[in-house]
């Protein structure tokens, strides 16, 4: 479903963030992407929704080379992807409910059904009944749950998350990891990056590791 073929990414200025990266993720897999700071994790994740374009090689989603997609086709690609990016922030001047509603508001979803979906997404991340609160009043782990609810409110078949447990205490991080496991159990393909090698360790999912832009796969 997600295929990288000999992908390289050089940023302007000549810095090579990824080199010769090849792997395949099948429908319904849970894959953990690890690597040191600067290894290229965020770069790899951003190539999938075409936020960044590869300098060489192909990135295929369901057989389609996203690196060749015309600009106007990108919103359709992203509709099927749930993204929790490192820099994706909540809007602090809007309620939790409105934050989660945002992707549906953008696509012009009918309001009644959108409200039901927001409530379902909040329930899914353990924040039922918290929609009227403002994000600033929530803990770091709860804010991260709101970002995850926003990513799944469109019911994507693929969920990409970039260090969703950064800055969380171990118990909250384990709770977020369990959340991703439960989405995966419901059939969602999940690719999640983390610094923390022990996270997900108990369930032993497939692990891809980046070292200075080069990929290795744990046996
Ligand atoms: N927009 C950019 N322009 C130039 N260089 C960039 C850009 N984004 C990332 N890089 C460089 O590419 C390399 C990989 O960055 P990336 O953000 O993918 O690493 P990472 O593994 O996600 O790191 P971290 O764990 O700190 O988030 C880094 O050396 C970074 O400085
Ligand atoms: Mg990163």
PDB file of C-alpha atoms and ligand atoms in Angstrom:
ATOM      1  CA  UNK A   1       0.000   0.000   0.000  1.00  0.00           C
ATOM      2  CA  UNK A   2       2.917   2.368   0.793  1.00  0.00           C
ATOM      3  CA  UNK A   3       6.015   1.679  -1.303  1.00  0.00           C
ATOM      4  CA  UNK A   4       9.293   3.601  -1.311  1.00  0.00           C
ATOM      5  CA  UNK A   5      11.580   2.746  -4.236  1.00  0.00           C
ATOM      6  CA  UNK A   6      15.153   3.961  -3.898  1.00  0.00           C
ATOM      7  CA  UNK A   7      14.009   7.314  -2.535  1.00  0.00           C
ATOM      8  CA  UNK A   8      16.452  10.162  -1.949  1.00  0.00           C
ATOM      9  CA  UNK A   9      15.717  13.587  -0.527  1.00  0.00           C
ATOM     10  CA  UNK A  10      18.162  16.445  -0.807  1.00  0.00           C
ATOM     11  CA  UNK A  11      17.065  19.758   0.605  1.00  0.00           C
ATOM     12  CA  UNK A  12      17.950  23.059  -1.000  1.00  0.00           C
ATOM     13  CA  UNK A  13      21.467  23.818   0.135  1.00  0.00           C
ATOM     14  CA  UNK A  14      22.504  20.266  -0.730  1.00  0.00           C
ATOM     15  CA  UNK A  15      21.847  18.493   2.550  1.00  0.00           C
ATOM     16  CA  UNK A  16      20.955  14.822   1.902  1.00  0.00           C
ATOM     17  CA  UNK A  17      18.255  13.840   4.419  1.00  0.00           C
ATOM     18  CA  UNK A  18      17.425  10.427   2.845  1.00  0.00           C
ATOM     19  CA  UNK A  19      19.427   8.221   0.494  1.00  0.00           C
ATOM     20  CA  UNK A  20      18.388   5.008  -1.289  1.00  0.00           C
ATOM     21  CA  UNK A  21      15.411   4.335   0.970  1.00  0.00           C
ATOM     22  CA  UNK A  22      13.303   1.336  -0.083  1.00  0.00           C
ATOM     23  CA  UNK A  23      10.562  -0.431   1.876  1.00  0.00           C
ATOM     24  CA  UNK A  24       6.993  -1.590   1.576  1.00  0.00           C
ATOM     25  CA  UNK A  25       4.162  -1.311   4.089  1.00  0.00           C
ATOM     26  CA  UNK A  26       1.166  -3.544   3.549  1.00  0.00           C
ATOM     27  CA  UNK A  27      -2.444  -2.718   4.229  1.00  0.00           C
ATOM     28  CA  UNK A  28      -3.222  -3.145   7.928  1.00  0.00           C
ATOM     29  CA  UNK A  29       0.380  -3.095   9.191  1.00  0.00           C
ATOM     30  CA  UNK A  30       1.665  -1.199  12.238  1.00  0.00           C
ATOM     31  CA  UNK A  31       5.202   0.044  11.604  1.00  0.00           C
ATOM     32  CA  UNK A  32       7.404   1.973  14.011  1.00  0.00           C
ATOM     33  CA  UNK A  33       9.991   4.299  12.495  1.00  0.00           C
ATOM     34  CA  UNK A  34      12.896   5.048  14.806  1.00  0.00           C
ATOM     35  CA  UNK A  35      16.161   6.923  14.509  1.00  0.00           C
ATOM     36  CA  UNK A  36      18.259   9.626  16.126  1.00  0.00           C
ATOM     37  CA  UNK A  37      17.401  13.306  15.862  1.00  0.00           C
ATOM     38  CA  UNK A  38      18.136  14.428  12.296  1.00  0.00           C
ATOM     39  CA  UNK A  39      18.046  10.849  10.920  1.00  0.00           C
ATOM     40  CA  UNK A  40      15.292  11.760   8.451  1.00  0.00           C
ATOM     41  CA  UNK A  41      12.126  10.479  10.154  1.00  0.00           C
ATOM     42  CA  UNK A  42      10.042  13.615   9.578  1.00  0.00           C
ATOM     43  CA  UNK A  43      11.350  13.889   6.027  1.00  0.00           C
ATOM     44  CA  UNK A  44      10.301  10.307   5.268  1.00  0.00           C
ATOM     45  CA  UNK A  45       6.814  10.846   6.725  1.00  0.00           C
ATOM     46  CA  UNK A  46       6.307  14.119   4.808  1.00  0.00           C
ATOM     47  CA  UNK A  47       6.988  12.419   1.472  1.00  0.00           C
ATOM     48  CA  UNK A  48       3.839  10.269   1.843  1.00  0.00           C
ATOM     49  CA  UNK A  49       1.274  13.142   1.820  1.00  0.00           C
ATOM     50  CA  UNK A  50       3.488  15.010  -0.712  1.00  0.00           C
ATOM     51  CA  UNK A  51       4.352  17.789   1.760  1.00  0.00           C
ATOM     52  CA  UNK A  52       7.892  17.217   0.493  1.00  0.00           C
ATOM     53  CA  UNK A  53       8.806  15.748  -2.904  1.00  0.00           C
ATOM     54  CA  UNK A  54      11.609  13.195  -3.361  1.00  0.00           C
ATOM     55  CA  UNK A  55      14.753  14.251  -5.248  1.00  0.00           C
ATOM     56  CA  UNK A  56      14.994  10.742  -6.735  1.00  0.00           C
ATOM     57  CA  UNK A  57      13.023   7.498  -6.657  1.00  0.00           C
ATOM     58  CA  UNK A  58       9.299   6.867  -6.302  1.00  0.00           C
ATOM     59  CA  UNK A  59       6.801   6.985  -3.427  1.00  0.00           C
ATOM     60  CA  UNK A  60       3.715   4.928  -4.278  1.00  0.00           C
ATOM     61  CA  UNK A  61       0.409   4.859  -2.413  1.00  0.00           C
ATOM     62  CA  UNK A  62      -1.902   2.114  -3.677  1.00  0.00           C
ATOM     63  CA  UNK A  63       0.194   1.926  -6.848  1.00  0.00           C
ATOM     64  CA  UNK A  64       0.102   5.642  -7.580  1.00  0.00           C
ATOM     65  CA  UNK A  65       3.388   7.571  -7.683  1.00  0.00           C
ATOM     66  CA  UNK A  66       2.654  10.525  -5.401  1.00  0.00           C
ATOM     67  CA  UNK A  67       5.866  12.261  -6.437  1.00  0.00           C
ATOM     68  CA  UNK A  68       4.283  12.761  -9.863  1.00  0.00           C
ATOM     69  CA  UNK A  69       0.833  13.811  -8.693  1.00  0.00           C
ATOM     70  CA  UNK A  70      -0.300  17.169 -10.027  1.00  0.00           C
ATOM     71  CA  UNK A  71      -0.853  19.806  -7.340  1.00  0.00           C
ATOM     72  CA  UNK A  72      -4.641  19.725  -7.723  1.00  0.00           C
ATOM     73  CA  UNK A  73      -4.741  15.961  -6.933  1.00  0.00           C
ATOM     74  CA  UNK A  74      -2.983  16.338  -3.581  1.00  0.00           C
ATOM     75  CA  UNK A  75      -6.094  17.179  -1.489  1.00  0.00           C
ATOM     76  CA  UNK A  76      -7.644  13.881  -2.653  1.00  0.00           C
ATOM     77  CA  UNK A  77      -4.511  11.991  -1.644  1.00  0.00           C
ATOM     78  CA  UNK A  78      -4.521  13.606   1.808  1.00  0.00           C
ATOM     79  CA  UNK A  79      -8.208  12.908   2.394  1.00  0.00           C
ATOM     80  CA  UNK A  80      -7.329   9.270   2.910  1.00  0.00           C
ATOM     81  CA  UNK A  81      -4.364   9.967   5.204  1.00  0.00           C
ATOM     82  CA  UNK A  82      -4.547  10.948   8.853  1.00  0.00           C
ATOM     83  CA  UNK A  83      -1.574  13.135   9.766  1.00  0.00           C
ATOM     84  CA  UNK A  84      -0.193  13.950  13.194  1.00  0.00           C
ATOM     85  CA  UNK A  85       2.909  15.938  12.295  1.00  0.00           C
ATOM     86  CA  UNK A  86       5.581  17.304  14.634  1.00  0.00           C
ATOM     87  CA  UNK A  87       4.603  20.864  13.833  1.00  0.00           C
ATOM     88  CA  UNK A  88       0.859  20.303  13.662  1.00  0.00           C
ATOM     89  CA  UNK A  89      -0.448  22.533  16.394  1.00  0.00           C
ATOM     90  CA  UNK A  90      -3.875  22.931  17.833  1.00  0.00           C
ATOM     91  CA  UNK A  91      -5.655  26.241  17.410  1.00  0.00           C
ATOM     92  CA  UNK A  92      -5.655  27.671  20.913  1.00  0.00           C
ATOM     93  CA  UNK A  93      -8.401  30.221  20.256  1.00  0.00           C
ATOM     94  CA  UNK A  94     -10.889  27.448  19.397  1.00  0.00           C
ATOM     95  CA  UNK A  95     -12.517  24.720  21.459  1.00  0.00           C
ATOM     96  CA  UNK A  96     -11.438  21.096  21.380  1.00  0.00           C
ATOM     97  CA  UNK A  97     -14.581  20.330  19.368  1.00  0.00           C
ATOM     98  CA  UNK A  98     -13.792  22.984  16.737  1.00  0.00           C
ATOM     99  CA  UNK A  99     -10.194  21.797  16.451  1.00  0.00           C
ATOM    100  CA  UNK A 100     -11.316  18.258  15.681  1.00  0.00           C
ATOM    101  CA  UNK A 101     -14.059  19.550  13.353  1.00  0.00           C
ATOM    102  CA  UNK A 102     -11.553  21.513  11.248  1.00  0.00           C
ATOM    103  CA  UNK A 103     -10.789  18.867   8.544  1.00  0.00           C
ATOM    104  CA  UNK A 104     -14.534  18.271   8.051  1.00  0.00           C
ATOM    105  CA  UNK A 105     -15.295  22.008   7.923  1.00  0.00           C
ATOM    106  CA  UNK A 106     -12.642  22.432   5.219  1.00  0.00           C
ATOM    107  CA  UNK A 107     -14.177  19.735   3.020  1.00  0.00           C
ATOM    108  CA  UNK A 108     -17.701  21.096   3.527  1.00  0.00           C
ATOM    109  CA  UNK A 109     -19.018  18.060   5.392  1.00  0.00           C
ATOM    110  CA  UNK A 110     -22.752  18.298   6.373  1.00  0.00           C
ATOM    111  CA  UNK A 111     -22.731  19.841   9.902  1.00  0.00           C
ATOM    112  CA  UNK A 112     -24.980  17.283  11.623  1.00  0.00           C
ATOM    113  CA  UNK A 113     -22.940  14.310  10.485  1.00  0.00           C
ATOM    114  CA  UNK A 114     -19.707  16.225  11.141  1.00  0.00           C
ATOM    115  CA  UNK A 115     -20.750  16.823  14.764  1.00  0.00           C
ATOM    116  CA  UNK A 116     -21.462  13.111  15.203  1.00  0.00           C
ATOM    117  CA  UNK A 117     -18.053  12.253  13.753  1.00  0.00           C
ATOM    118  CA  UNK A 118     -16.274  14.713  16.029  1.00  0.00           C
ATOM    119  CA  UNK A 119     -18.014  13.228  19.064  1.00  0.00           C
ATOM    120  CA  UNK A 120     -17.050   9.708  17.913  1.00  0.00           C
ATOM    121  CA  UNK A 121     -13.407  10.741  17.335  1.00  0.00           C
ATOM    122  CA  UNK A 122     -13.195  12.354  20.797  1.00  0.00           C
ATOM    123  CA  UNK A 123     -14.670   9.238  22.357  1.00  0.00           C
ATOM    124  CA  UNK A 124     -12.159   7.099  20.449  1.00  0.00           C
ATOM    125  CA  UNK A 125      -9.223   8.967  22.046  1.00  0.00           C
ATOM    126  CA  UNK A 126     -10.763   8.977  25.525  1.00  0.00           C
ATOM    127  CA  UNK A 127     -11.907  12.623  25.544  1.00  0.00           C
ATOM    128  CA  UNK A 128     -15.664  12.125  25.389  1.00  0.00           C
ATOM    129  CA  UNK A 129     -17.544  15.109  26.739  1.00  0.00           C
ATOM    130  CA  UNK A 130     -14.464  17.394  26.620  1.00  0.00           C
ATOM    131  CA  UNK A 131     -15.357  19.151  23.344  1.00  0.00           C
ATOM    132  CA  UNK A 132     -16.357  22.473  24.920  1.00  0.00           C
ATOM    133  CA  UNK A 133     -13.000  22.911  26.693  1.00  0.00           C
ATOM    134  CA  UNK A 134     -10.165  25.007  25.308  1.00  0.00           C
ATOM    135  CA  UNK A 135      -6.868  23.280  24.411  1.00  0.00           C
ATOM    136  CA  UNK A 136      -4.809  25.432  26.810  1.00  0.00           C
ATOM    137  CA  UNK A 137      -6.692  23.869  29.716  1.00  0.00           C
ATOM    138  CA  UNK A 138      -5.645  20.317  28.742  1.00  0.00           C
ATOM    139  CA  UNK A 139      -2.504  18.394  29.679  1.00  0.00           C
ATOM    140  CA  UNK A 140       0.177  17.703  27.033  1.00  0.00           C
ATOM    141  CA  UNK A 141      -1.059  14.129  26.626  1.00  0.00           C
ATOM    142  CA  UNK A 142      -4.662  15.296  26.273  1.00  0.00           C
ATOM    143  CA  UNK A 143      -3.639  17.892  23.669  1.00  0.00           C
ATOM    144  CA  UNK A 144      -1.877  15.150  21.751  1.00  0.00           C
ATOM    145  CA  UNK A 145      -5.097  13.113  21.901  1.00  0.00           C
ATOM    146  CA  UNK A 146      -6.986  16.065  20.391  1.00  0.00           C
ATOM    147  CA  UNK A 147      -4.447  16.182  17.529  1.00  0.00           C
ATOM    148  CA  UNK A 148      -4.972  12.443  17.012  1.00  0.00           C
ATOM    149  CA  UNK A 149      -8.769  12.851  17.061  1.00  0.00           C
ATOM    150  CA  UNK A 150      -8.407  15.564  14.401  1.00  0.00           C
ATOM    151  CA  UNK A 151      -6.282  13.158  12.309  1.00  0.00           C
ATOM    152  CA  UNK A 152      -8.833  10.329  12.454  1.00  0.00           C
ATOM    153  CA  UNK A 153     -12.064  12.333  12.145  1.00  0.00           C
ATOM    154  CA  UNK A 154     -12.067  11.754   8.370  1.00  0.00           C
ATOM    155  CA  UNK A 155     -11.765   7.988   9.014  1.00  0.00           C
ATOM    156  CA  UNK A 156      -8.548   7.624   7.031  1.00  0.00           C
ATOM    157  CA  UNK A 157      -7.268   4.169   6.087  1.00  0.00           C
ATOM    158  CA  UNK A 158      -3.689   5.261   6.825  1.00  0.00           C
ATOM    159  CA  UNK A 159      -2.487   7.104   9.923  1.00  0.00           C
ATOM    160  CA  UNK A 160       0.939   8.789   9.960  1.00  0.00           C
ATOM    161  CA  UNK A 161       2.235  10.181  13.239  1.00  0.00           C
ATOM    162  CA  UNK A 162       5.539  11.941  13.841  1.00  0.00           C
ATOM    163  CA  UNK A 163       6.776  11.505  17.420  1.00  0.00           C
ATOM    164  CA  UNK A 164       3.288  11.726  18.941  1.00  0.00           C
ATOM    165  CA  UNK A 165       4.672  10.848  22.379  1.00  0.00           C
ATOM    166  CA  UNK A 166       7.454  13.428  22.508  1.00  0.00           C
ATOM    167  CA  UNK A 167       7.380  15.480  25.730  1.00  0.00           C
ATOM    168  CA  UNK A 168       4.941  13.087  27.424  1.00  0.00           C
ATOM    169  CA  UNK A 169       5.501  11.226  30.679  1.00  0.00           C
ATOM    170  CA  UNK A 170       5.892   7.419  30.326  1.00  0.00           C
ATOM    171  CA  UNK A 171       2.311   6.622  31.343  1.00  0.00           C
ATOM    172  CA  UNK A 172       0.788   9.120  28.872  1.00  0.00           C
ATOM    173  CA  UNK A 173       3.171   7.909  26.148  1.00  0.00           C
ATOM    174  CA  UNK A 174       2.098   4.319  26.763  1.00  0.00           C
ATOM    175  CA  UNK A 175      -1.546   5.429  26.540  1.00  0.00           C
ATOM    176  CA  UNK A 176      -0.918   7.078  23.157  1.00  0.00           C
ATOM    177  CA  UNK A 177       0.963   3.966  21.940  1.00  0.00           C
ATOM    178  CA  UNK A 178      -2.015   1.825  22.966  1.00  0.00           C
ATOM    179  CA  UNK A 179      -4.313   4.134  21.056  1.00  0.00           C
ATOM    180  CA  UNK A 180      -2.316   3.564  17.856  1.00  0.00           C
ATOM    181  CA  UNK A 181      -2.384  -0.174  18.495  1.00  0.00           C
ATOM    182  CA  UNK A 182      -6.164  -0.070  18.840  1.00  0.00           C
ATOM    183  CA  UNK A 183      -6.572   1.883  15.564  1.00  0.00           C
ATOM    184  CA  UNK A 184      -4.356  -0.701  13.908  1.00  0.00           C
ATOM    185  CA  UNK A 185      -6.493  -3.454  15.455  1.00  0.00           C
ATOM    186  CA  UNK A 186      -9.495  -1.839  13.750  1.00  0.00           C
ATOM    187  CA  UNK A 187      -7.773  -2.175  10.354  1.00  0.00           C
ATOM    188  CA  UNK A 188      -5.988   1.165   9.981  1.00  0.00           C
ATOM    189  CA  UNK A 189      -2.468   1.075   8.525  1.00  0.00           C
ATOM    190  CA  UNK A 190      -0.228   2.939  10.990  1.00  0.00           C
ATOM    191  CA  UNK A 191       3.262   4.398  10.545  1.00  0.00           C
ATOM    192  CA  UNK A 192       4.512   6.124  13.669  1.00  0.00           C
ATOM    193  CA  UNK A 193       7.929   7.625  14.367  1.00  0.00           C
ATOM    194  CA  UNK A 194       9.544   7.720  17.784  1.00  0.00           C
ATOM    195  CA  UNK A 195      12.858   8.356  19.484  1.00  0.00           C
ATOM    196  CA  UNK A 196      11.844   5.995  22.231  1.00  0.00           C
ATOM    197  CA  UNK A 197      12.897   2.443  21.392  1.00  0.00           C
ATOM    198  CA  UNK A 198      11.011   0.990  24.355  1.00  0.00           C
ATOM    199  CA  UNK A 199       7.668   2.345  23.204  1.00  0.00           C
ATOM    200  CA  UNK A 200       5.641  -0.408  21.466  1.00  0.00           C
ATOM    201  CA  UNK A 201       8.324  -2.869  22.616  1.00  0.00           C
ATOM    202  CA  UNK A 202       5.832  -5.178  24.305  1.00  0.00           C
ATOM    203  CA  UNK A 203       3.764  -5.661  21.152  1.00  0.00           C
ATOM    204  CA  UNK A 204       6.907  -6.049  18.952  1.00  0.00           C
ATOM    205  CA  UNK A 205       5.616  -4.410  15.780  1.00  0.00           C
ATOM    206  CA  UNK A 206       7.710  -4.111  12.636  1.00  0.00           C
ATOM    207  CA  UNK A 207      10.475  -1.558  13.127  1.00  0.00           C
ATOM    208  CA  UNK A 208      12.265   0.524  10.507  1.00  0.00           C
ATOM    209  CA  UNK A 209      15.339   2.399  11.676  1.00  0.00           C
ATOM    210  CA  UNK A 210      16.968   5.384  10.020  1.00  0.00           C
ATOM    211  CA  UNK A 211      20.625   6.197  10.619  1.00  0.00           C
ATOM    212  CA  UNK A 212      21.785   9.400   8.919  1.00  0.00           C
ATOM    213  CA  UNK A 213      19.246   9.023   6.118  1.00  0.00           C
ATOM    214  CA  UNK A 214      19.904   5.327   5.502  1.00  0.00           C
ATOM    215  CA  UNK A 215      17.259   2.744   6.352  1.00  0.00           C
ATOM    216  CA  UNK A 216      17.659  -0.608   8.016  1.00  0.00           C
ATOM    217  CA  UNK A 217      14.965  -3.040   9.047  1.00  0.00           C
ATOM    218  CA  UNK A 218      15.097  -5.021  12.256  1.00  0.00           C
ATOM    219  CA  UNK A 219      14.702  -8.742  11.787  1.00  0.00           C
TER     220      UNK A 219
HETATM  221  N1  LIG B   1      13.188  22.131   5.113  1.00  0.00           N
HETATM  222  C1  LIG B   1      14.467  21.731   5.284  1.00  0.00           C
HETATM  223  N2  LIG B   1      15.485  22.389   4.662  1.00  0.00           N
HETATM  224  C2  LIG B   1      16.766  21.974   4.807  1.00  0.00           C
HETATM  225  N3  LIG B   1      17.139  20.925   5.555  1.00  0.00           N
HETATM  226  C3  LIG B   1      16.179  20.256   6.211  1.00  0.00           C
HETATM  227  C4  LIG B   1      14.796  20.621   6.111  1.00  0.00           C
HETATM  228  N4  LIG B   1      14.070  19.751   6.861  1.00  0.00           N
HETATM  229  C5  LIG B   1      14.959  18.899   7.399  1.00  0.00           C
HETATM  230  N5  LIG B   1      16.216  19.193   7.010  1.00  0.00           N
HETATM  231  C6  LIG B   1      17.429  18.464   7.408  1.00  0.00           C
HETATM  232  O1  LIG B   1      17.290  17.095   7.066  1.00  0.00           O
HETATM  233  C7  LIG B   1      17.769  16.255   8.110  1.00  0.00           C
HETATM  234  C8  LIG B   1      16.679  15.303   8.534  1.00  0.00           C
HETATM  235  O2  LIG B   1      15.671  16.065   9.189  1.00  0.00           O
HETATM  236  P1  LIG B   1      14.343  15.389   9.754  1.00  0.00           P
HETATM  237  O3  LIG B   1      13.508  16.480  10.286  1.00  0.00           O
HETATM  238  O4  LIG B   1      13.745  14.508   8.716  1.00  0.00           O
HETATM  239  O5  LIG B   1      14.951  14.474  10.929  1.00  0.00           O
HETATM  240  P2  LIG B   1      14.198  13.735  12.118  1.00  0.00           P
HETATM  241  O6  LIG B   1      14.698  12.322  12.122  1.00  0.00           O
HETATM  242  O7  LIG B   1      12.735  13.922  11.983  1.00  0.00           O
HETATM  243  O8  LIG B   1      14.747  14.498  13.394  1.00  0.00           O
HETATM  244  P3  LIG B   1      14.008  14.796  14.824  1.00  0.00           P
HETATM  245  O9  LIG B   1      14.040  13.492  15.567  1.00  0.00           O
HETATM  246  O10 LIG B   1      14.885  15.832  15.450  1.00  0.00           O
HETATM  247  O11 LIG B   1      12.636  15.282  14.531  1.00  0.00           O
HETATM  248  C9  LIG B   1      18.233  17.184   9.235  1.00  0.00           C
HETATM  249  O12 LIG B   1      19.645  17.282   9.195  1.00  0.00           O
HETATM  250  C10 LIG B   1      17.598  18.499   8.911  1.00  0.00           C
HETATM  251  O13 LIG B   1      18.418  19.586   9.295  1.00  0.00           O
HETATM  252 MG1  LIG B   2      11.383  14.874  13.135  1.00  0.00          MG
END
